[in-house]
Tab-separated table of C-alpha atoms in Angstrom:
chain	number	residue	atom	x	y	z
A	1	MET	CA	0.000	0.000	0.000
A	2	ILE	CA	1.205	3.486	-0.808
A	3	ALA	CA	1.163	5.895	2.157
A	4	THR	CA	-1.220	8.844	2.073
A	5	VAL	CA	1.396	11.165	3.686
A	6	TYR	CA	5.083	11.338	2.924
A	7	LYS	CA	7.410	13.552	5.027
A	8	GLY	CA	4.451	15.433	6.405
A	9	SER	CA	2.882	16.185	3.035
A	10	PRO	CA	-0.046	14.386	1.391
A	11	VAL	CA	0.801	12.092	-1.503
A	12	THR	CA	-1.052	13.567	-4.513
A	13	GLY	CA	0.674	11.779	-7.340
A	14	ILE	CA	2.804	8.809	-8.312
A	15	LYS	CA	5.843	10.068	-10.156
A	16	ASP	CA	7.120	8.886	-13.514
A	17	ARG	CA	8.825	5.467	-13.283
A	18	ALA	CA	8.179	5.373	-9.499
A	19	PHE	CA	7.798	1.568	-9.357
A	20	LYS	CA	9.240	0.674	-12.736
A	21	GLY	CA	10.371	-2.963	-12.796
A	22	CYS	CA	9.450	-3.629	-9.154
A	23	ASP	CA	8.541	-7.167	-8.045
A	24	ILE	CA	5.242	-6.227	-6.398
A	25	THR	CA	2.152	-8.430	-6.557
A	26	SER	CA	-0.576	-5.993	-5.465
A	27	ILE	CA	-0.918	-2.349	-4.605
A	28	THR	CA	-3.526	0.012	-3.193
A	29	ILE	CA	-3.299	3.627	-4.214
A	30	PRO	CA	-4.571	6.091	-1.569
A	31	ASN	CA	-7.462	8.519	-2.174
A	32	SER	CA	-5.105	11.478	-2.079
A	33	VAL	CA	-3.473	10.527	-5.403
A	34	ALA	CA	-4.695	12.526	-8.408
A	35	SER	CA	-2.303	11.284	-11.091
A	36	ILE	CA	-0.334	8.185	-12.006
A	37	GLY	CA	2.808	9.188	-13.881
A	38	ASP	CA	4.395	7.880	-17.046
A	39	GLU	CA	5.859	4.347	-16.679
A	40	ALA	CA	4.883	4.398	-12.969
A	41	PHE	CA	4.440	0.605	-12.854
A	42	TYR	CA	6.227	-0.233	-16.101
A	43	GLY	CA	7.314	-3.877	-16.240
A	44	CYS	CA	5.870	-4.905	-12.871
A	45	SER	CA	5.357	-8.388	-14.258
A	46	SER	CA	4.234	-9.928	-10.933
A	47	LEU	CA	1.513	-7.346	-10.264
A	48	THR	CA	-1.844	-9.168	-10.203
A	49	SER	CA	-4.211	-6.534	-8.823
A	50	ILE	CA	-4.426	-2.819	-8.288
A	51	THR	CA	-7.075	-0.486	-6.954
A	52	ILE	CA	-7.282	2.944	-8.506
A	53	PRO	CA	-9.199	5.392	-6.274
A	54	ASP	CA	-11.799	7.975	-7.302
A	55	SER	CA	-9.278	10.755	-6.742
A	56	VAL	CA	-7.174	9.813	-9.802
A	57	THR	CA	-7.883	11.925	-12.879
A	58	SER	CA	-5.121	10.780	-15.242
A	59	ILE	CA	-3.140	7.648	-16.002
A	60	GLY	CA	0.157	8.422	-17.710
A	61	ASP	CA	1.834	6.977	-20.783
A	62	GLU	CA	2.964	3.347	-20.311
A	63	ALA	CA	1.855	3.531	-16.666
A	64	PHE	CA	1.171	-0.220	-16.476
A	65	TYR	CA	3.096	-1.292	-19.593
A	66	GLY	CA	4.109	-4.967	-19.451
A	67	CYS	CA	2.269	-5.810	-16.224
A	68	SER	CA	1.798	-9.264	-17.652
A	69	SER	CA	0.174	-10.815	-14.547
A	70	LEU	CA	-2.529	-8.166	-14.103
A	71	THR	CA	-5.918	-9.860	-14.719
A	72	SER	CA	-8.502	-7.126	-14.129
A	73	ILE	CA	-8.787	-3.428	-13.479
A	74	THR	CA	-11.498	-0.861	-12.858
A	75	ILE	CA	-10.909	2.693	-13.950
A	76	PRO	CA	-13.095	5.063	-11.910
A	77	ASP	CA	-15.194	7.893	-13.359
A	78	SER	CA	-12.772	10.465	-11.970
A	79	VAL	CA	-10.217	9.484	-14.624
A	80	THR	CA	-10.505	11.628	-17.758
A	81	SER	CA	-7.481	10.438	-19.712
A	82	ILE	CA	-5.639	7.169	-20.250
A	83	GLY	CA	-2.162	7.713	-21.672
A	84	ASP	CA	-0.442	6.133	-24.655
A	85	ALA	CA	0.348	2.418	-24.135
A	86	ALA	CA	-0.930	2.713	-20.549
A	87	PHE	CA	-1.863	-1.001	-20.366
A	88	SER	CA	0.061	-2.263	-23.397
A	89	GLY	CA	1.394	-5.788	-22.975
A	90	CYS	CA	-0.859	-6.648	-20.031
A	91	SER	CA	-1.258	-10.086	-21.571
A	92	SER	CA	-3.266	-11.595	-18.674
A	93	LEU	CA	-5.798	-8.775	-18.498
A	94	LYS	CA	-9.215	-10.373	-19.103
A	95	SER	CA	-11.557	-7.600	-18.111
A	96	ILE	CA	-11.414	-3.874	-17.775
A	97	THR	CA	-14.147	-1.521	-16.670
A	98	ILE	CA	-13.901	2.059	-17.818
A	99	ILE	CA	-16.440	4.309	-16.113
A	100	ASP	CA	-17.942	7.245	-17.976
A	101	GLY	CA	-15.476	9.951	-16.953
A	102	VAL	CA	-12.815	9.053	-19.560
A	103	THR	CA	-12.713	11.335	-22.608
A	104	SER	CA	-9.313	10.391	-24.019
A	105	ILE	CA	-7.759	6.973	-24.600
A	106	GLY	CA	-4.204	7.162	-25.915
A	107	SER	CA	-2.589	5.258	-28.742
A	108	SER	CA	-1.661	1.621	-28.013
A	109	ALA	CA	-3.452	1.911	-24.655
A	110	PHE	CA	-4.416	-1.782	-24.619
A	111	LYS	CA	-2.105	-3.083	-27.322
A	112	GLY	CA	-1.177	-6.736	-26.864
A	113	CYS	CA	-3.740	-7.429	-24.131
A	114	SER	CA	-4.167	-10.854	-25.678
A	115	ASN	CA	-6.655	-12.203	-23.079
A	116	LEU	CA	-9.005	-9.227	-23.073
A	117	THR	CA	-12.415	-10.481	-24.255
A	118	SER	CA	-14.687	-7.437	-24.129
A	119	ILE	CA	-14.678	-3.740	-23.482
A	120	THR	CA	-17.172	-0.883	-23.466
A	121	ILE	CA	-15.809	2.503	-24.415
A	122	PRO	CA	-17.495	5.254	-22.371
A	123	ASP	CA	-19.663	7.938	-23.957
A	124	GLY	CA	-17.223	10.802	-23.451
A	125	VAL	CA	-14.463	9.354	-25.663
A	126	THR	CA	-14.145	11.147	-29.013
A	127	SER	CA	-11.401	9.095	-30.656
A	128	ILE	CA	-9.950	5.600	-30.572
A	129	GLY	CA	-6.235	6.146	-31.011
A	130	ASP	CA	-3.723	4.381	-33.213
A	131	GLU	CA	-3.161	0.722	-32.249
A	132	THR	CA	-5.388	1.082	-29.158
A	133	PHE	CA	-6.477	-2.585	-29.253
A	134	TYR	CA	-3.825	-3.934	-31.640
A	135	GLY	CA	-3.203	-7.622	-30.999
A	136	CYS	CA	-6.060	-8.121	-28.538
A	137	SER	CA	-6.523	-11.545	-30.066
A	138	SER	CA	-9.270	-12.639	-27.625
A	139	LEU	CA	-11.346	-9.483	-27.963
A	140	ILE	CA	-14.696	-10.596	-29.384
A	141	SER	CA	-16.970	-7.768	-28.259
A	142	ILE	CA	-16.604	-3.998	-28.209
A	143	THR	CA	-19.096	-1.175	-27.953
A	144	ILE	CA	-18.240	2.142	-29.580
A	145	PRO	CA	-20.323	5.117	-28.403
A	146	ASP	CA	-21.816	7.861	-30.577
A	147	SER	CA	-19.272	10.322	-29.194
A	148	VAL	CA	-16.419	8.718	-31.168
A	149	THR	CA	-15.512	10.557	-34.380
A	150	SER	CA	-12.372	8.696	-35.455
A	151	ILE	CA	-10.872	5.219	-35.309
A	152	GLY	CA	-7.103	5.288	-35.541
A	153	VAL	CA	-4.486	3.394	-37.515
A	154	ARG	CA	-4.415	-0.348	-36.638
A	155	ALA	CA	-6.890	0.356	-33.813
A	156	PHE	CA	-8.327	-3.185	-33.850
A	157	ARG	CA	-5.707	-5.010	-35.881
A	158	GLY	CA	-5.626	-8.730	-35.046
A	159	CYS	CA	-8.694	-8.674	-32.794
A	160	ASN	CA	-11.143	-11.589	-32.712
A	161	ILE	CA	-14.323	-9.500	-32.971
A	162	THR	CA	-17.177	-11.128	-34.899
A	163	SER	CA	-19.220	-7.976	-35.453
A	164	ILE	CA	-18.943	-4.302	-34.712
A	165	THR	CA	-21.256	-1.346	-35.039
A	166	ILE	CA	-19.547	1.814	-36.162
A	167	PRO	CA	-21.721	4.787	-35.195
A	168	ASP	CA	-22.686	7.567	-37.616
A	169	SER	CA	-20.531	9.966	-35.627
A	170	VAL	CA	-17.354	8.336	-37.006
A	171	THR	CA	-15.887	10.281	-39.946
A	172	SER	CA	-12.511	8.556	-40.260
A	173	ILE	CA	-11.361	4.927	-40.076
A	174	GLY	CA	-7.583	4.679	-40.177
A	175	TYR	CA	-5.139	2.580	-42.161
A	176	GLU	CA	-5.224	-1.139	-41.168
A	177	ALA	CA	-7.890	-0.386	-38.525
A	178	PHE	CA	-9.414	-3.902	-38.725
A	179	TYR	CA	-6.522	-5.707	-40.448
A	180	GLY	CA	-6.524	-9.431	-39.661
A	181	CYS	CA	-9.813	-9.481	-37.726
A	182	SER	CA	-10.312	-13.017	-38.964
A	183	SER	CA	-13.636	-13.619	-37.160
A	184	LEU	CA	-15.357	-10.444	-38.381
A	185	THR	CA	-18.318	-11.521	-40.534
A	186	SER	CA	-20.002	-8.246	-41.478
A	187	ILE	CA	-19.355	-4.544	-41.463
A	188	THR	CA	-21.486	-1.500	-42.163
A	189	ILE	CA	-19.523	1.630	-42.909
A	190	PRO	CA	-21.543	4.697	-41.855
A	191	ASP	CA	-22.316	7.400	-44.397
A	192	SER	CA	-20.349	9.886	-42.318
A	193	VAL	CA	-17.150	8.257	-43.663
A	194	THR	CA	-15.835	9.506	-47.033
A	195	LYS	CA	-12.701	7.413	-47.530
A	196	ILE	CA	-11.740	3.779	-46.960
A	197	TYR	CA	-8.021	3.776	-46.285
A	198	SER	CA	-5.494	1.165	-47.390
A	199	PHE	CA	-5.490	-2.261	-45.708
A	200	VAL	CA	-8.463	-1.332	-43.452
A	201	PHE	CA	-10.122	-4.764	-43.738
A	202	ASN	CA	-7.184	-6.721	-45.141
A	203	ASN	CA	-7.176	-10.415	-44.151
A	204	CYS	CA	-10.643	-10.341	-42.588
A	205	SER	CA	-11.036	-13.919	-43.735
A	206	SER	CA	-14.598	-14.471	-42.384
A	207	LEU	CA	-16.053	-11.260	-43.816
A	208	THR	CA	-19.071	-12.098	-45.979
A	209	ARG	CA	-20.973	-8.804	-46.015
A	210	VAL	CA	-19.820	-5.219	-46.506
A	211	ILE	CA	-22.048	-2.186	-46.907
A	212	ILE	CA	-20.264	0.748	-48.521
A	213	PRO	CA	-22.297	3.984	-48.384
A	214	ASP	CA	-22.777	6.602	-51.101
A	215	SER	CA	-20.565	8.978	-49.129
A	216	ILE	CA	-17.404	7.018	-50.027
A	217	THR	CA	-15.318	8.676	-52.755
A	218	SER	CA	-12.141	6.576	-52.605
A	219	ILE	CA	-11.001	3.102	-51.588
A	220	GLY	CA	-7.306	2.617	-50.800
A	221	ASP	CA	-4.844	-0.092	-51.789
A	222	ASP	CA	-5.493	-3.601	-50.416
A	223	ALA	CA	-8.506	-2.369	-48.429
A	224	PHE	CA	-10.226	-5.803	-48.606
A	225	ASN	CA	-7.260	-7.904	-49.724
A	226	ASN	CA	-7.560	-11.592	-48.781
A	227	CYS	CA	-11.088	-11.367	-47.406
A	228	SER	CA	-11.396	-14.966	-48.489
A	229	SER	CA	-15.117	-15.366	-47.659
A	230	LEU	CA	-16.301	-12.200	-49.405
A	231	THR	CA	-18.432	-13.354	-52.348
A	232	SER	CA	-20.612	-10.297	-52.995
A	233	ILE	CA	-19.871	-6.586	-53.172
A	234	THR	CA	-21.726	-3.387	-54.041
A	235	ILE	CA	-19.662	-0.286	-54.682
A	236	PRO	CA	-21.566	2.992	-55.027
A	237	ASP	CA	-21.230	5.349	-57.990
A	238	SER	CA	-19.810	7.966	-55.635
A	239	VAL	CA	-16.428	6.179	-55.687
A	240	GLU	CA	-14.055	8.189	-57.882
A	241	SER	CA	-10.798	6.371	-57.206
A	242	ILE	CA	-9.905	2.840	-56.231
A	243	GLY	CA	-6.445	1.567	-55.345
A	244	SER	CA	-4.451	-1.507	-56.280
A	245	PHE	CA	-5.275	-5.032	-55.054
A	246	VAL	CA	-8.405	-3.790	-53.243
A	247	PHE	CA	-10.210	-7.152	-53.572
A	248	ASN	CA	-7.207	-9.336	-54.329
A	249	GLY	CA	-7.802	-12.828	-52.917
A	250	CYS	CA	-11.555	-12.247	-52.536
A	251	PRO	CA	-13.667	-14.924	-54.317
A	252	ILE	CA	-16.297	-12.389	-55.393
A	253	GLU	CA	-19.115	-13.997	-57.384
A	254	THR	CA	-21.599	-11.136	-57.706
A	255	ALA	CA	-20.816	-7.449	-57.976
A	256	THR	CA	-22.666	-4.196	-58.557
A	257	ILE	CA	-20.038	-1.614	-59.327
A	258	PRO	CA	-19.049	1.503	-61.257
A	259	ALA	CA	-16.767	0.884	-64.234
A	260	ILE	CA	-13.773	2.236	-62.321
A	261	ALA	CA	-13.893	-0.864	-60.084
A	262	CYS	CA	-14.006	-3.560	-62.789
A	263	SER	CA	-10.354	-4.605	-62.690
A	264	SER	CA	-10.403	-4.654	-58.884
A	265	ILE	CA	-12.902	-7.524	-58.658
A	266	ARG	CA	-11.434	-9.674	-61.450
A	267	ASN	CA	-11.147	-13.318	-60.371
A	268	SER	CA	-11.957	-16.808	-61.626
A	269	GLU	CA	-15.034	-17.113	-59.329
A	270	LEU	CA	-16.829	-14.038	-60.678
A	271	LYS	CA	-20.257	-14.920	-62.117
A	272	THR	CA	-22.521	-11.876	-62.306
A	273	VAL	CA	-21.614	-8.206	-62.729
A	274	VAL	CA	-23.760	-5.096	-63.039
A	275	ILE	CA	-21.854	-2.004	-64.135
A	276	THR	CA	-23.819	0.996	-62.918
A	277	SER	CA	-21.858	4.024	-64.129
A	278	GLY	CA	-18.747	5.302	-65.851
A	279	GLU	CA	-17.641	5.932	-69.419
A	280	ARG	CA	-15.144	3.157	-70.138
A	281	ILE	CA	-14.578	-0.494	-69.324
A	282	ASP	CA	-10.799	-0.616	-69.127
A	283	GLU	CA	-8.565	-3.023	-70.988
A	284	ASP	CA	-8.236	-6.444	-69.343
A	285	ALA	CA	-11.081	-5.500	-66.975
A	286	PHE	CA	-12.469	-9.066	-66.835
A	287	TYR	CA	-9.576	-10.890	-68.502
A	288	ASN	CA	-9.974	-14.667	-68.058
A	289	CYS	CA	-12.925	-14.398	-65.672
A	290	SER	CA	-13.810	-17.899	-66.742
A	291	SER	CA	-16.936	-18.236	-64.525
A	292	LEU	CA	-18.557	-14.979	-65.643
A	293	THR	CA	-22.007	-15.799	-67.036
A	294	SER	CA	-23.784	-12.449	-66.955
A	295	ILE	CA	-22.741	-8.835	-67.483
A	296	THR	CA	-25.018	-5.790	-67.490
A	297	ILE	CA	-23.454	-2.661	-68.942
A	298	SER	CA	-24.704	0.819	-68.045
A	299	ASP	CA	-25.807	3.016	-70.927
A	300	SER	CA	-23.313	5.601	-69.698
A	301	ILE	CA	-20.458	3.426	-71.016
A	302	THR	CA	-19.080	4.584	-74.373
A	303	SER	CA	-16.102	2.270	-74.883
A	304	ILE	CA	-15.006	-1.277	-74.110
A	305	GLY	CA	-11.235	-1.614	-73.841
A	306	ARG	CA	-8.785	-4.057	-75.366
A	307	GLN	CA	-9.189	-7.614	-74.043
A	308	ALA	CA	-11.867	-6.419	-71.601
A	309	PHE	CA	-13.693	-9.788	-71.663
A	310	TYR	CA	-10.910	-11.926	-73.135
A	311	GLY	CA	-11.330	-15.581	-72.144
A	312	CYS	CA	-14.681	-15.164	-70.350
A	313	SER	CA	-15.492	-18.676	-71.434
A	314	SER	CA	-18.812	-18.978	-69.529
A	315	LEU	CA	-20.339	-15.747	-70.829
A	316	THR	CA	-23.400	-16.764	-72.848
A	317	ASN	CA	-24.956	-13.417	-73.635
A	318	VAL	CA	-24.055	-9.743	-73.523
A	319	ILE	CA	-26.196	-6.748	-74.396
A	320	ILE	CA	-24.010	-3.974	-75.744
A	321	PRO	CA	-25.854	-0.682	-75.130
A	322	GLU	CA	-26.432	1.931	-77.825
A	323	SER	CA	-24.082	4.280	-75.966
A	324	ILE	CA	-21.053	2.179	-76.994
A	325	THR	CA	-19.027	3.735	-79.814
A	326	SER	CA	-15.832	1.690	-79.529
A	327	ILE	CA	-15.121	-2.015	-78.950
A	328	GLY	CA	-11.420	-2.730	-78.467
A	329	ILE	CA	-9.223	-5.347	-80.107
A	330	LEU	CA	-9.762	-8.830	-78.626
A	331	ALA	CA	-12.478	-7.395	-76.348
A	332	PHE	CA	-14.513	-10.648	-76.473
A	333	PHE	CA	-11.803	-12.979	-77.798
A	334	LYS	CA	-12.317	-16.634	-76.807
A	335	CYS	CA	-15.694	-16.044	-75.144
A	336	SER	CA	-16.413	-19.609	-76.086
A	337	SER	CA	-19.998	-19.762	-74.714
A	338	LEU	CA	-21.209	-16.542	-76.325
A	339	THR	CA	-24.025	-17.426	-78.728
A	340	CYS	CA	-25.345	-14.115	-80.020
A	341	ILE	CA	-24.055	-10.580	-80.533
A	342	ILE	CA	-25.908	-7.449	-81.593
A	343	ILE	CA	-23.570	-4.578	-82.394
A	344	PRO	CA	-25.248	-1.224	-81.616
A	345	ARG	CA	-25.778	1.455	-84.247
A	346	SER	CA	-23.374	3.766	-82.429
A	347	VAL	CA	-20.400	1.598	-83.518
A	348	THR	CA	-18.664	2.551	-86.777
A	349	ASN	CA	-15.591	0.291	-86.684
A	350	ILE	CA	-15.244	-3.352	-85.700
A	351	HIS	CA	-11.771	-4.616	-84.817
A	352	SER	CA	-10.609	-8.185	-84.195
A	353	SER	CA	-12.881	-8.249	-81.176
A	354	PHE	CA	-14.802	-11.544	-81.360
A	355	GLY	CA	-12.274	-14.088	-82.600
A	356	TYR	CA	-12.706	-17.718	-81.544
A	357	CYS	CA	-16.065	-17.252	-79.884
A	358	SER	CA	-16.653	-20.881	-80.704
A	359	SER	CA	-20.403	-20.894	-79.877
A	360	LEU	CA	-21.250	-17.630	-81.618
A	361	THR	CA	-23.919	-18.590	-84.145
A	362	SER	CA	-25.818	-15.329	-84.596
A	363	ILE	CA	-24.588	-11.822	-85.344
A	364	THR	CA	-26.228	-8.504	-86.128
A	365	ILE	CA	-24.072	-5.689	-87.469
A	366	PRO	CA	-25.645	-2.257	-88.083
A	367	ASP	CA	-25.432	-0.170	-91.239
A	368	SER	CA	-23.431	2.416	-89.292
A	369	VAL	CA	-20.304	0.218	-89.525
A	370	GLU	CA	-17.820	1.733	-91.973
A	371	SER	CA	-14.920	-0.667	-91.536
A	372	ILE	CA	-14.440	-4.171	-90.187
A	373	ASP	CA	-11.311	-6.263	-89.699
A	374	SER	CA	-11.238	-9.397	-91.817
A	375	SER	CA	-10.421	-11.400	-88.672
A	376	ALA	CA	-13.175	-9.857	-86.541
A	377	PHE	CA	-15.065	-13.173	-86.326
A	378	ASN	CA	-12.311	-15.718	-87.005
A	379	GLY	CA	-13.174	-19.095	-85.527
A	380	CYS	CA	-16.839	-18.184	-84.980
A	381	PRO	CA	-19.343	-20.736	-86.404
A	382	ILE	CA	-21.868	-18.056	-87.381
A	383	GLU	CA	-25.054	-19.557	-88.835
A	384	THR	CA	-27.308	-16.517	-89.121
A	385	ALA	CA	-26.253	-12.942	-89.810
A	386	THR	CA	-27.869	-9.583	-90.379
A	387	ILE	CA	-25.165	-7.352	-91.796
A	388	PRO	CA	-24.237	-4.574	-94.213
A	389	ALA	CA	-22.464	-5.694	-97.383
A	390	ILE	CA	-19.143	-4.449	-96.023
A	391	ALA	CA	-19.190	-7.253	-93.418
A	392	CYS	CA	-19.764	-10.256	-95.720
A	393	SER	CA	-16.196	-11.545	-95.920
A	394	SER	CA	-15.671	-11.217	-92.147
A	395	ILE	CA	-18.418	-13.735	-91.298
A	396	ARG	CA	-17.616	-16.244	-94.045
A	397	ASN	CA	-17.503	-19.832	-92.743
A	398	SER	CA	-18.747	-23.313	-93.603
A	399	GLU	CA	-21.540	-23.187	-90.952
A	400	LEU	CA	-23.234	-20.079	-92.369
A	401	LYS	CA	-26.869	-20.783	-93.308
A	402	THR	CA	-28.889	-17.586	-93.475
A	403	VAL	CA	-27.797	-14.031	-94.269
A	404	VAL	CA	-29.722	-10.767	-94.435
A	405	ILE	CA	-27.778	-7.980	-96.108
A	406	THR	CA	-29.201	-4.650	-95.017
A	407	SER	CA	-27.239	-2.074	-97.017
A	408	GLY	CA	-24.406	-1.460	-99.437
A	409	GLU	CA	-23.810	-1.282	-103.182
A	410	ARG	CA	-21.377	-4.117	-103.817
A	411	LEU	CA	-20.832	-7.711	-102.722
A	412	SER	CA	-17.073	-8.045	-102.574
A	413	GLU	CA	-14.880	-10.638	-104.248
A	414	SER	CA	-15.279	-14.109	-102.658
A	415	ALA	CA	-17.774	-12.648	-100.190
A	416	PHE	CA	-19.325	-16.058	-99.430
A	417	TYR	CA	-16.706	-18.287	-101.064
A	418	ASN	CA	-17.262	-21.955	-100.154
A	419	CYS	CA	-20.022	-21.211	-97.618
A	420	SER	CA	-21.274	-24.689	-98.300
A	421	SER	CA	-24.127	-24.572	-95.747
A	422	LEU	CA	-25.585	-21.286	-96.949
A	423	THR	CA	-29.204	-21.949	-97.981
A	424	ASN	CA	-30.735	-18.516	-98.294
A	425	ILE	CA	-29.755	-14.884	-98.487
A	426	ILE	CA	-31.659	-11.607	-98.643
A	427	ILE	CA	-30.095	-8.852	-100.754
A	428	PRO	CA	-31.285	-5.205	-100.777
A	429	ASP	CA	-32.051	-3.394	-104.007
A	430	SER	CA	-29.185	-0.995	-103.208
A	431	ILE	CA	-26.741	-3.665	-104.456
A	432	THR	CA	-25.581	-2.837	-107.981
A	433	SER	CA	-22.655	-5.250	-108.404
A	434	ILE	CA	-21.649	-8.750	-107.339
A	435	SER	CA	-17.931	-9.504	-107.559
A	436	TRP	CA	-15.911	-12.470	-108.750
A	437	GLN	CA	-16.652	-15.752	-106.961
A	438	ALA	CA	-18.985	-14.000	-104.507
A	439	PHE	CA	-21.082	-17.172	-104.065
A	440	TYR	CA	-18.596	-19.703	-105.428
A	441	GLY	CA	-19.055	-23.108	-103.783
A	442	CYS	CA	-22.293	-22.242	-101.977
A	443	SER	CA	-23.531	-25.706	-102.816
A	444	SER	CA	-26.617	-25.582	-100.547
A	445	LEU	CA	-27.886	-22.230	-101.799
A	446	THR	CA	-31.569	-22.561	-102.733
A	447	SER	CA	-32.969	-19.080	-102.233
A	448	ILE	CA	-31.870	-15.524	-103.015
A	449	THR	CA	-34.412	-12.900	-102.046
A	450	PHE	CA	-33.812	-9.621	-103.836
A	451	ASN	CA	-35.755	-6.621	-102.567
A	452	GLY	CA	-36.270	-5.245	-106.036
A	453	THR	CA	-37.785	-6.146	-109.396
A	454	LYS	CA	-36.590	-8.782	-111.863
A	455	GLU	CA	-35.419	-6.008	-114.131
A	456	GLN	CA	-33.349	-4.493	-111.304
A	457	TRP	CA	-31.780	-7.894	-110.557
A	458	LYS	CA	-30.842	-8.405	-114.165
A	459	ALA	CA	-29.286	-4.941	-114.160
A	460	VAL	CA	-26.960	-5.863	-111.285
A	461	GLU	CA	-23.404	-6.172	-112.628
A	462	LYS	CA	-22.165	-9.714	-111.980
A	463	ASP	CA	-18.513	-10.731	-112.406
A	464	ASP	CA	-17.332	-14.078	-113.770
A	465	MET	CA	-17.825	-17.165	-111.612
A	466	TRP	CA	-19.983	-15.265	-109.147
A	467	ASN	CA	-22.375	-18.203	-108.910
A	468	ASN	CA	-20.197	-21.182	-109.868
A	469	GLU	CA	-20.701	-24.416	-107.917
A	470	THR	CA	-23.842	-23.160	-106.186
A	471	GLY	CA	-27.072	-25.007	-105.490
A	472	ASN	CA	-30.062	-24.651	-107.810
A	473	TYR	CA	-31.232	-21.432	-106.241
A	474	VAL	CA	-34.226	-19.322	-107.166
A	475	VAL	CA	-34.045	-15.516	-107.092
A	476	HIS	CA	-37.239	-14.177	-105.528
A	477	CYS	CA	-37.893	-10.637	-106.737
A	478	SER	CA	-40.755	-8.330	-105.846
A	479	ASP	CA	-42.477	-9.080	-109.145
A	480	GLY	CA	-41.600	-12.743	-109.676
A	481	ASP	CA	-38.924	-15.415	-109.550
A	482	ILE	CA	-35.837	-16.136	-111.617
A	483	ALA	CA	-34.360	-19.650	-111.736
A	484	LYS	CA	-30.629	-20.174	-111.662
A	485	SER	CA	-30.760	-21.442	-115.220
A	486	GLU	CA	-32.123	-18.064	-116.278
A	487	ASP	CA	-29.727	-16.065	-114.128
A	488	GLU	CA	-26.907	-15.062	-116.420
């Protein structure tokens, strides 16, 4: 016990380092003491109990640092401040009661209290300092009052909390605040927060649910890295910047996101994506997302980047909105389950974007297209096509059965050369010439529908061998039919 009077004067404080490293097991502090100094009981590793009287108003920095045998402590309501690392390393501390008088808890105050299971932060506290509960690996429950406005760097890193309610009063959550909280299953970020800092929820391996509010404008690097149970995410349109590796190691299956976040969620488990805003889907955005089956693209998007959906081998259908003006090279290359594509009228150029879509059997290309790469649909077994004349050679293959040509003046040389399955084709009356070998080898061709008169068809300039080795087709004109034998 500490005396109340020393050399005739009352004891009003315990000086800095007063009992540092002492081999004491218990101590009673008299009611006359108003302050406990810095490192006052630092390293008193045998200290098991201590009574702090109502007269104490402050506990200094590292006051009980490393008191590894201390199991419980009650901090009276007279105390207004707990210093930095005041109880850091009290590894046997299982319970602590902080009465409502405390308004300030210093950084690392309870760092490394590995047996601490629960704590209630009193209403007067306005901030949880850096590393306050870092390494409290048994801490499963904590109550944060509405008075708290900030949670510091690494504040709860390595804690065992399963859930936590962050009040609307909090405006800032620091770097690595919940890093490695491997039992945390859900988190709701209040709309008072505007930024998610780097590594905040990194390695929260049980996290399955995250609610990100519309107030968030940026998400830092690795914010949710290795959240290995996180399968669904919604990111609001308010997010203007997103760092590297934000969702790295997260098996996200469903996502509702702005375009800026596409690359961040890329993984082999991804199945369904709704893009809600933005102007561009970046190159490689969903590269080799082999489980992706559904994508919904906002009509705010104007361009799809190079290799954006390369190797999305489970993607069966995609609706490209009319807002799209540019589709990058290899954008849908090897989307081997894609069966149908309708190119919007806003597109004027088609690059080598759909090569080796080995299930693509139907294609619609608008009249707005002015140029198209010859390899745009290489390896695609297209059976039915609605296209302008400029696109004929690009869809040529042995599986082609039905073609509707919507515009143009000329069918180019070898346009449908050896399309041996082609049975019928519709040609507009705008066509004035058919080039050499245009239908050569179309051995199944039985019907040509020409949207003009017989006289107009006969006036169409036809080069040599344009119809060699074709089937016995009939040309159906608006005023009658013409047999192949008459079609010279």
